[in-house]
Amino acid sequence: MYSQNQVGYPAIYLKPGRERSLSKGHPWVFSGAMAKIDPQLKSGDIAGIWTAEGKPLGLGFFHSSADIAFRLLTRDVHVRIDKDFWLDRLHHAISLRNQVIPPKTNAYRLINAEGDGFPGLVVDRYGEFLVVEVGTAGMEKQLQTILEILIQCLAPRGILERSESKSRHREGLPDRVQIHYGQISNEVVEILENGLSFRVNIMKGQKTGFFLDQRENRALVASLARGKNVLNCFSYTGAFSVYAIQGGAKKVVSVESSASANVLAKENFLQNAISPEMHPILEADVFEFLRNTDETFDVIILDPPAFAKSKNDLKKAVRGYKDINFYAGKRLAKGGWLFTFSCSNFVDEALFQSIVLSGLNDAKREAQLLARLGPGPDHPTLLGHPEGRYLKGLLVRVW
């Protein structure tokens, strides 16, 4: 009953009609769509996927117990998934970055999972170092090949793996933090972004150490900051603040609850000849600060951590996003600019906009939507895969 395609990969057959999303460009198939699975398949194996009528749809990673049971690699069932396959994908990824990364920048996302044809793999470049995150069983089995081609093509000084994501746990994989190649003698490395210098803790910092997805949004803040009082909430290591100050802001207040992040923020200020005394960095809870301050600001940046890390968190997340946008609305001067973001996968763009609107309405503020914001072009996503675009943002003017 089970057959294999021309290159010998075990087969999965879908239920009638369940190929529609895959045919329209989505790279995932959920377990409930599958009718028959070759019994030799194990989690992380490469499989061919077929319609109920026997039409081949592509090759991808199989998982026996995860909700996402198939992740598409290619629609060409005649190729071999080998080192040359991954090498070709890496060359495409490098070519894109060579075209879109701005001058005086040596830190960026090199591989963005499905968006670059590497389901479950993220690779971030920090100067001479690479930080790798593996989130799927399929990519786990390909890791040694991936490391080989990264070394072959990029000759990094060191490769660090930080695989600690919830997606990894859902695939039954343990956390792993490991230096795979070279030497990384210091936790903190120095990078350049648009000519600005930042110190990044690649060992223990959030995500892989720095919010590389906000580069273009930071530059936008800089372009609008001249002469303005700016409040940077959830400021982490101060990158938005550095950009605002370099853009000519009169005063920038940074609010962050993490003491270790604030230490790096002060170092980043000094790296860029900025006085922390003139532009205060406050160790405080953002919600409490916004509730209690009586200061008004011309620009407020809200870049919180993900409030919804699972569907069960959604109700609480909606409340959190509404509250911070409500309080920000209260503290913005007339004609002020609000940069507001969500990186929660379970909060889509439409829901996020409705939450921001509700918060500003409750604050009795009128609002103009000036731009929808998102990650930069080094974070590509498939057009048919909106879930891959996790960062949502709005630039709003209020009065």
GROMACS .gro file of C-alpha atoms in nm:
model
  399
    1MET     CA    1   0.000   0.000   0.000
    2TYR     CA    2   0.290   0.233   0.075
    3SER     CA    3   0.503   0.349  -0.215
    4GLN     CA    4   0.815   0.555  -0.254
    5ASN     CA    5   0.901   0.828  -0.499
    6GLN     CA    6   1.177   0.805  -0.750
    7VAL     CA    7   1.454   0.888  -0.500
    8GLY     CA    8   1.352   0.633  -0.243
    9TYR     CA    9   1.209   0.836   0.047
   10PRO     CA   10   0.927   0.677   0.250
   11ALA     CA   11   0.580   0.804   0.165
   12ILE     CA   12   0.299   0.985   0.345
   13TYR     CA   13  -0.049   0.995   0.190
   14LEU     CA   14  -0.291   1.272   0.275
   15LYS     CA   15  -0.664   1.246   0.325
   16PRO     CA   16  -0.874   1.359   0.026
   17GLY     CA   17  -0.865   1.737  -0.018
   18ARG     CA   18  -0.611   1.796   0.258
   19GLU     CA   19  -0.338   1.906   0.018
   20ARG     CA   20  -0.495   2.250  -0.036
   21SER     CA   21  -0.284   2.453   0.209
   22LEU     CA   22   0.038   2.287   0.092
   23SER     CA   23  -0.058   2.354  -0.271
   24LYS     CA   24  -0.121   2.722  -0.187
   25GLY     CA   25   0.225   2.778  -0.044
   26HIS     CA   26   0.201   2.682   0.322
   27PRO     CA   27   0.498   2.463   0.428
   28TRP     CA   28   0.331   2.266   0.708
   29VAL     CA   29   0.099   1.966   0.721
   30PHE     CA   30  -0.074   1.879   1.047
   31SER     CA   31  -0.108   1.525   1.172
   32GLY     CA   32  -0.486   1.519   1.127
   33ALA     CA   33  -0.447   1.561   0.750
   34MET     CA   34  -0.257   1.235   0.708
   35ALA     CA   35  -0.426   0.913   0.597
   36LYS     CA   36  -0.135   0.668   0.568
   37ILE     CA   37   0.223   0.688   0.690
   38ASP     CA   38   0.500   0.447   0.598
   39PRO     CA   39   0.566   0.253   0.921
   40GLN     CA   40   0.944   0.280   0.883
   41LEU     CA   41   0.931   0.659   0.926
   42LYS     CA   42   1.071   0.803   1.248
   43SER     CA   43   1.066   1.159   1.379
   44GLY     CA   44   1.316   1.372   1.192
   45ASP     CA   45   1.325   1.149   0.884
   46ILE     CA   46   1.280   1.284   0.534
   47ALA     CA   47   0.960   1.171   0.363
   48GLY     CA   48   0.776   1.222   0.038
   49ILE     CA   49   0.421   1.353   0.068
   50TRP     CA   50   0.141   1.253  -0.172
   51THR     CA   51  -0.221   1.337  -0.235
   52ALA     CA   52  -0.485   1.072  -0.177
   53GLU     CA   53  -0.487   1.022  -0.554
   54GLY     CA   54  -0.112   0.955  -0.567
   55LYS     CA   55   0.016   1.293  -0.688
   56PRO     CA   56   0.357   1.382  -0.536
   57LEU     CA   57   0.365   1.715  -0.352
   58GLY     CA   58   0.720   1.735  -0.221
   59LEU     CA   59   0.979   1.622   0.030
   60GLY     CA   60   1.011   1.727   0.391
   61PHE     CA   61   1.073   1.646   0.756
   62PHE     CA   62   0.833   1.405   0.929
   63HIS     CA   63   0.745   1.398   1.298
   64SER     CA   64   0.549   1.112   1.449
   65SER     CA   65   0.397   1.289   1.751
   66ALA     CA   66   0.404   1.666   1.695
   67ASP     CA   67   0.098   1.856   1.571
   68ILE     CA   68   0.308   1.980   1.279
   69ALA     CA   69   0.378   1.637   1.134
   70PHE     CA   70   0.543   1.746   0.807
   71ARG     CA   71   0.759   2.046   0.720
   72LEU     CA   72   0.817   2.099   0.349
   73LEU     CA   73   1.173   2.117   0.220
   74THR     CA   74   1.116   2.116  -0.156
   75ARG     CA   75   0.840   2.056  -0.408
   76ASP     CA   76   1.088   1.877  -0.633
   77VAL     CA   77   1.056   1.506  -0.549
   78HIS     CA   78   1.351   1.417  -0.772
   79VAL     CA   79   1.624   1.581  -0.564
   80ARG     CA   80   1.841   1.424  -0.297
   81ILE     CA   81   1.846   1.597   0.042
   82ASP     CA   82   2.222   1.585   0.086
   83LYS     CA   83   2.512   1.820   0.150
   84ASP     CA   84   2.488   1.974  -0.197
   85PHE     CA   85   2.118   2.046  -0.139
   86TRP     CA   86   2.192   2.238   0.181
   87LEU     CA   87   2.494   2.408   0.026
   88ASP     CA   88   2.276   2.547  -0.252
   89ARG     CA   89   2.027   2.676   0.006
   90LEU     CA   90   2.305   2.841   0.205
   91HIS     CA   91   2.444   3.011  -0.106
   92HIS     CA   92   2.098   3.159  -0.173
   93ALA     CA   93   2.076   3.283   0.187
   94ILE     CA   94   2.421   3.443   0.172
   95SER     CA   95   2.341   3.607  -0.162
   96LEU     CA   96   2.029   3.769  -0.017
   97ARG     CA   97   2.217   3.911   0.282
   98ASN     CA   98   2.492   4.045   0.058
   99GLN     CA   99   2.225   4.250  -0.117
  100VAL     CA  100   2.016   4.375   0.177
  101ILE     CA  101   2.248   4.423   0.476
  102PRO     CA  102   2.338   4.793   0.513
  103PRO     CA  103   2.697   4.922   0.522
  104LYS     CA  104   2.889   4.921   0.852
  105THR     CA  105   2.681   4.625   0.976
  106ASN     CA  106   2.829   4.288   1.069
  107ALA     CA  107   2.541   4.137   1.268
  108TYR     CA  108   2.231   3.995   1.103
  109ARG     CA  109   2.017   3.686   1.056
  110LEU     CA  110   2.185   3.454   0.809
  111ILE     CA  111   1.923   3.176   0.802
  112ASN     CA  112   1.559   3.234   0.898
  113ALA     CA  113   1.407   2.887   0.920
  114GLU     CA  114   1.131   2.819   0.664
  115GLY     CA  115   1.187   3.161   0.508
  116ASP     CA  116   1.524   3.042   0.378
  117GLY     CA  117   1.428   2.678   0.323
  118PHE     CA  118   1.574   2.547   0.652
  119PRO     CA  119   1.271   2.444   0.862
  120GLY     CA  120   1.353   2.477   1.229
  121LEU     CA  121   1.697   2.637   1.186
  122VAL     CA  122   1.803   2.988   1.280
  123VAL     CA  123   2.158   3.113   1.228
  124ASP     CA  124   2.257   3.461   1.343
  125ARG     CA  125   2.587   3.622   1.258
  126TYR     CA  126   2.765   3.839   1.514
  127GLY     CA  127   3.082   3.953   1.342
  128GLU     CA  128   3.319   3.657   1.338
  129PHE     CA  129   3.082   3.434   1.535
  130LEU     CA  130   2.772   3.237   1.442
  131VAL     CA  131   2.491   3.146   1.683
  132VAL     CA  132   2.278   2.849   1.577
  133GLU     CA  133   1.936   2.747   1.708
  134VAL     CA  134   1.781   2.412   1.612
  135GLY     CA  135   1.408   2.375   1.675
  136THR     CA  136   1.295   2.062   1.489
  137ALA     CA  137   1.380   1.692   1.493
  138GLY     CA  138   1.443   1.700   1.119
  139MET     CA  139   1.702   1.975   1.143
  140GLU     CA  140   1.853   1.802   1.445
  141LYS     CA  141   1.945   1.510   1.218
  142GLN     CA  142   2.097   1.748   0.962
  143LEU     CA  143   2.297   1.954   1.211
  144GLN     CA  144   2.642   1.810   1.142
  145THR     CA  145   2.601   1.872   0.769
  146ILE     CA  146   2.480   2.226   0.840
  147LEU     CA  147   2.783   2.294   1.059
  148GLU     CA  148   3.016   2.164   0.788
  149ILE     CA  149   2.878   2.395   0.521
  150LEU     CA  150   2.874   2.697   0.754
  151ILE     CA  151   3.243   2.642   0.823
  152GLN     CA  152   3.315   2.578   0.454
  153CYS     CA  153   3.139   2.892   0.328
  154LEU     CA  154   3.192   3.143   0.609
  155ALA     CA  155   3.506   3.037   0.801
  156PRO     CA  156   3.373   3.174   1.131
  157ARG     CA  157   3.592   3.215   1.436
  158GLY     CA  158   3.342   3.019   1.641
  159ILE     CA  159   2.997   2.855   1.622
  160LEU     CA  160   2.777   2.849   1.932
  161GLU     CA  161   2.453   2.650   1.950
  162ARG     CA  162   2.175   2.785   2.171
  163SER     CA  163   1.883   2.548   2.120
  164GLU     CA  164   1.639   2.630   2.400
  165SER     CA  165   1.310   2.707   2.226
  166LYS     CA  166   0.962   2.583   2.308
  167SER     CA  167   0.928   2.451   1.952
  168ARG     CA  168   1.219   2.222   2.032
  169HIS     CA  169   1.044   2.094   2.342
  170ARG     CA  170   0.729   2.025   2.140
  171GLU     CA  171   0.937   1.798   1.915
  172GLY     CA  172   1.069   1.603   2.214
  173LEU     CA  173   1.419   1.750   2.203
  174PRO     CA  174   1.615   1.859   2.512
  175ASP     CA  175   1.778   2.198   2.548
  176ARG     CA  176   2.136   2.219   2.429
  177VAL     CA  177   2.394   2.496   2.460
  178GLN     CA  178   2.727   2.400   2.307
  179ILE     CA  179   3.028   2.542   2.128
  180HIS     CA  180   3.056   2.335   1.810
  181TYR     CA  181   3.352   2.500   1.645
  182GLY     CA  182   3.642   2.728   1.725
  183GLN     CA  183   3.682   2.922   2.044
  184ILE     CA  184   3.449   3.169   2.210
  185SER     CA  185   3.650   3.300   2.501
  186ASN     CA  186   3.412   3.579   2.605
  187GLU     CA  187   3.036   3.575   2.655
  188VAL     CA  188   3.017   3.931   2.523
  189VAL     CA  189   3.116   4.019   2.166
  190GLU     CA  190   3.118   4.356   1.991
  191ILE     CA  191   2.918   4.418   1.676
  192LEU     CA  192   2.848   4.702   1.435
  193GLU     CA  193   2.500   4.798   1.317
  194ASN     CA  194   2.464   5.095   1.083
  195GLY     CA  195   2.797   5.219   1.216
  196LEU     CA  196   2.688   5.203   1.581
  197SER     CA  197   2.874   4.978   1.823
  198PHE     CA  198   2.700   4.730   2.055
  199ARG     CA  199   2.815   4.475   2.309
  200VAL     CA  200   2.614   4.152   2.286
  201ASN     CA  201   2.604   3.860   2.529
  202ILE     CA  202   2.573   3.571   2.284
  203MET     CA  203   2.587   3.312   2.563
  204LYS     CA  204   2.310   3.435   2.792
  205GLY     CA  205   2.131   3.723   2.619
  206GLN     CA  206   1.769   3.704   2.504
  207LYS     CA  207   1.708   3.520   2.178
  208THR     CA  208   2.060   3.476   2.040
  209GLY     CA  209   2.183   3.787   2.221
  210PHE     CA  210   2.044   4.087   2.028
  211PHE     CA  211   1.715   4.177   1.862
  212LEU     CA  212   1.846   4.167   1.506
  213ASP     CA  213   1.491   4.180   1.369
  214GLN     CA  214   1.448   4.544   1.484
  215ARG     CA  215   1.736   4.698   1.287
  216GLU     CA  216   1.522   4.885   1.033
  217ASN     CA  217   1.278   4.995   1.303
  218ARG     CA  218   1.563   5.135   1.511
  219ALA     CA  219   1.679   5.334   1.209
  220LEU     CA  220   1.324   5.467   1.166
  221VAL     CA  221   1.320   5.580   1.530
  222ALA     CA  222   1.650   5.763   1.472
  223SER     CA  223   1.504   5.944   1.171
  224LEU     CA  224   1.213   6.079   1.377
  225ALA     CA  225   1.384   6.149   1.710
  226ARG     CA  226   1.552   6.486   1.656
  227GLY     CA  227   1.469   6.733   1.933
  228LYS     CA  228   1.224   6.496   2.100
  229ASN     CA  229   1.182   6.343   2.444
  230VAL     CA  230   1.181   5.966   2.399
  231LEU     CA  231   1.072   5.683   2.629
  232ASN     CA  232   1.211   5.338   2.547
  233CYS     CA  233   1.013   5.070   2.734
  234PHE     CA  234   1.147   4.715   2.774
  235SER     CA  235   1.474   4.870   2.660
  236TYR     CA  236   1.687   4.554   2.706
  237THR     CA  237   2.046   4.653   2.619
  238GLY     CA  238   1.950   4.998   2.494
  239ALA     CA  239   1.968   4.964   2.116
  240PHE     CA  240   1.657   5.173   2.040
  241SER     CA  241   1.786   5.433   2.287
  242VAL     CA  242   2.129   5.454   2.122
  243TYR     CA  243   1.965   5.507   1.782
  244ALA     CA  244   1.730   5.775   1.918
  245ILE     CA  245   2.017   5.964   2.081
  246GLN     CA  246   2.231   5.940   1.768
  247GLY     CA  247   1.929   6.069   1.578
  248GLY     CA  248   1.932   6.387   1.786
  249ALA     CA  249   1.680   6.317   2.063
  250LYS     CA  250   1.681   6.580   2.337
  251LYS     CA  251   1.636   6.322   2.612
  252VAL     CA  252   1.588   5.944   2.618
  253VAL     CA  253   1.459   5.752   2.920
  254SER     CA  254   1.519   5.374   2.906
  255VAL     CA  255   1.313   5.144   3.131
  256GLU     CA  256   1.413   4.779   3.180
  257SER     CA  257   1.361   4.540   3.472
  258SER     CA  258   1.674   4.329   3.408
  259ALA     CA  259   1.982   4.449   3.597
  260SER     CA  260   2.221   4.257   3.370
  261ALA     CA  261   2.061   4.405   3.057
  262ASN     CA  262   2.096   4.754   3.204
  263VAL     CA  263   2.467   4.695   3.266
  264LEU     CA  264   2.512   4.618   2.895
  265ALA     CA  265   2.293   4.916   2.804
  266LYS     CA  266   2.525   5.149   2.995
  267GLU     CA  267   2.824   4.992   2.823
  268ASN     CA  268   2.652   5.043   2.486
  269PHE     CA  269   2.594   5.408   2.571
  270LEU     CA  270   2.962   5.452   2.652
  271GLN     CA  271   3.064   5.261   2.337
  272ASN     CA  272   2.881   5.529   2.138
  273ALA     CA  273   2.998   5.831   2.342
  274ILE     CA  274   2.663   5.873   2.518
  275SER     CA  275   2.630   5.984   2.880
  276PRO     CA  276   2.396   5.764   3.092
  277GLU     CA  277   2.360   6.063   3.327
  278MET     CA  278   2.203   6.276   3.054
  279HIS     CA  279   1.988   5.989   2.925
  280PRO     CA  280   1.879   5.784   3.230
  281ILE     CA  281   1.857   5.404   3.231
  282LEU     CA  282   1.602   5.296   3.492
  283GLU     CA  283   1.573   4.950   3.646
  284ALA     CA  284   1.197   4.929   3.688
  285ASP     CA  285   0.883   4.741   3.591
  286VAL     CA  286   0.746   4.906   3.277
  287PHE     CA  287   0.382   4.874   3.382
  288GLU     CA  288   0.451   5.040   3.718
  289PHE     CA  289   0.662   5.311   3.559
  290LEU     CA  290   0.392   5.400   3.307
  291ARG     CA  291   0.124   5.401   3.577
  292ASN     CA  292   0.321   5.624   3.812
  293THR     CA  293   0.513   5.871   3.595
  294ASP     CA  294   0.368   6.215   3.528
  295GLU     CA  295   0.619   6.293   3.252
  296THR     CA  296   0.502   6.321   2.891
  297PHE     CA  297   0.701   6.209   2.589
  298ASP     CA  298   0.708   6.289   2.218
  299VAL     CA  299   0.804   5.931   2.123
  300ILE     CA  300   0.731   5.609   2.311
  301ILE     CA  301   0.870   5.270   2.209
  302LEU     CA  302   0.698   4.954   2.338
  303ASP     CA  303   0.896   4.640   2.253
  304PRO     CA  304   0.791   4.388   2.520
  305PRO     CA  305   0.885   4.021   2.542
  306ALA     CA  306   0.631   3.774   2.405
  307PHE     CA  307   0.327   3.787   2.634
  308ALA     CA  308   0.169   3.482   2.463
  309LYS     CA  309   0.405   3.185   2.431
  310SER     CA  310   0.114   2.941   2.395
  311LYS     CA  311  -0.256   2.957   2.310
  312ASN     CA  312  -0.331   2.927   2.681
  313ASP     CA  313  -0.155   3.260   2.737
  314LEU     CA  314  -0.362   3.452   2.482
  315LYS     CA  315  -0.622   3.607   2.714
  316LYS     CA  316  -0.353   3.726   2.954
  317ALA     CA  317  -0.145   3.857   2.663
  318VAL     CA  318  -0.434   4.060   2.522
  319ARG     CA  319  -0.475   4.223   2.862
  320GLY     CA  320  -0.103   4.298   2.886
  321TYR     CA  321  -0.077   4.452   2.538
  322LYS     CA  322  -0.388   4.660   2.596
  323ASP     CA  323  -0.261   4.790   2.930
  324ILE     CA  324   0.080   4.903   2.805
  325ASN     CA  325  -0.070   5.077   2.502
  326PHE     CA  326  -0.332   5.241   2.726
  327TYR     CA  327  -0.066   5.376   2.962
  328ALA     CA  328   0.155   5.483   2.672
  329GLY     CA  329  -0.142   5.669   2.526
  330LYS     CA  330  -0.177   5.857   2.855
  331ARG     CA  331   0.189   5.962   2.851
  332LEU     CA  332   0.223   6.071   2.487
  333ALA     CA  333   0.224   6.440   2.403
  334LYS     CA  334  -0.025   6.567   2.147
  335GLY     CA  335   0.108   6.469   1.805
  336GLY     CA  336   0.337   6.211   1.965
  337TRP     CA  337   0.468   5.897   1.797
  338LEU     CA  338   0.402   5.546   1.930
  339PHE     CA  339   0.617   5.255   1.812
  340THR     CA  340   0.440   4.947   1.946
  341PHE     CA  341   0.538   4.584   1.887
  342SER     CA  342   0.438   4.225   1.956
  343CYS     CA  343   0.660   3.921   1.899
  344SER     CA  344   0.394   3.671   2.013
  345ASN     CA  345   0.322   3.405   1.749
  346PHE     CA  346  -0.032   3.365   1.881
  347VAL     CA  347  -0.119   3.734   1.832
  348ASP     CA  348  -0.167   3.804   1.462
  349GLU     CA  349  -0.152   4.146   1.297
  350ALA     CA  350  -0.527   4.204   1.293
  351LEU     CA  351  -0.565   4.112   1.660
  352PHE     CA  352  -0.267   4.325   1.759
  353GLN     CA  353  -0.404   4.631   1.580
  354SER     CA  354  -0.741   4.587   1.749
  355ILE     CA  355  -0.571   4.561   2.091
  356VAL     CA  356  -0.369   4.880   2.033
  357LEU     CA  357  -0.681   5.061   1.915
  358SER     CA  358  -0.874   4.949   2.222
  359GLY     CA  359  -0.599   5.067   2.456
  360LEU     CA  360  -0.572   5.408   2.290
  361ASN     CA  361  -0.951   5.446   2.282
  362ASP     CA  362  -0.963   5.384   2.656
  363ALA     CA  363  -0.690   5.647   2.697
  364LYS     CA  364  -0.919   5.890   2.508
  365ARG     CA  365  -0.665   5.937   2.230
  366GLU     CA  366  -0.725   5.963   1.858
  367ALA     CA  367  -0.472   5.778   1.646
  368GLN     CA  368  -0.339   5.772   1.291
  369LEU     CA  369  -0.179   5.455   1.158
  370LEU     CA  370   0.133   5.565   0.972
  371ALA     CA  371   0.305   5.234   0.904
  372ARG     CA  372   0.294   4.863   0.972
  373LEU     CA  373   0.631   4.748   1.097
  374GLY     CA  374   0.805   4.415   1.096
  375PRO     CA  375   1.145   4.251   1.072
  376GLY     CA  376   1.407   4.350   0.818
  377PRO     CA  377   1.479   4.174   0.488
  378ASP     CA  378   1.732   3.944   0.654
  379HIS     CA  379   1.426   3.780   0.817
  380PRO     CA  380   1.242   3.663   0.501
  381THR     CA  381   0.922   3.461   0.527
  382LEU     CA  382   0.736   3.254   0.271
  383LEU     CA  383   0.444   3.445   0.122
  384GLY     CA  384   0.212   3.157   0.207
  385HIS     CA  385   0.338   3.123   0.565
  386PRO     CA  386   0.217   3.418   0.776
  387GLU     CA  387   0.308   3.231   1.095
  388GLY     CA  388   0.673   3.285   1.006
  389ARG     CA  389   0.634   3.662   1.046
  390TYR     CA  390   0.625   3.668   1.424
  391LEU     CA  391   0.723   4.035   1.476
  392LYS     CA  392   0.433   4.275   1.431
  393GLY     CA  393   0.456   4.648   1.483
  394LEU     CA  394   0.265   4.970   1.430
  395LEU     CA  395   0.381   5.328   1.401
  396VAL     CA  396   0.097   5.543   1.529
  397ARG     CA  397   0.059   5.920   1.573
  398VAL     CA  398  -0.174   6.028   1.851
  399TRP     CA  399  -0.345   6.349   1.950
   0.00000   0.00000   0.00000
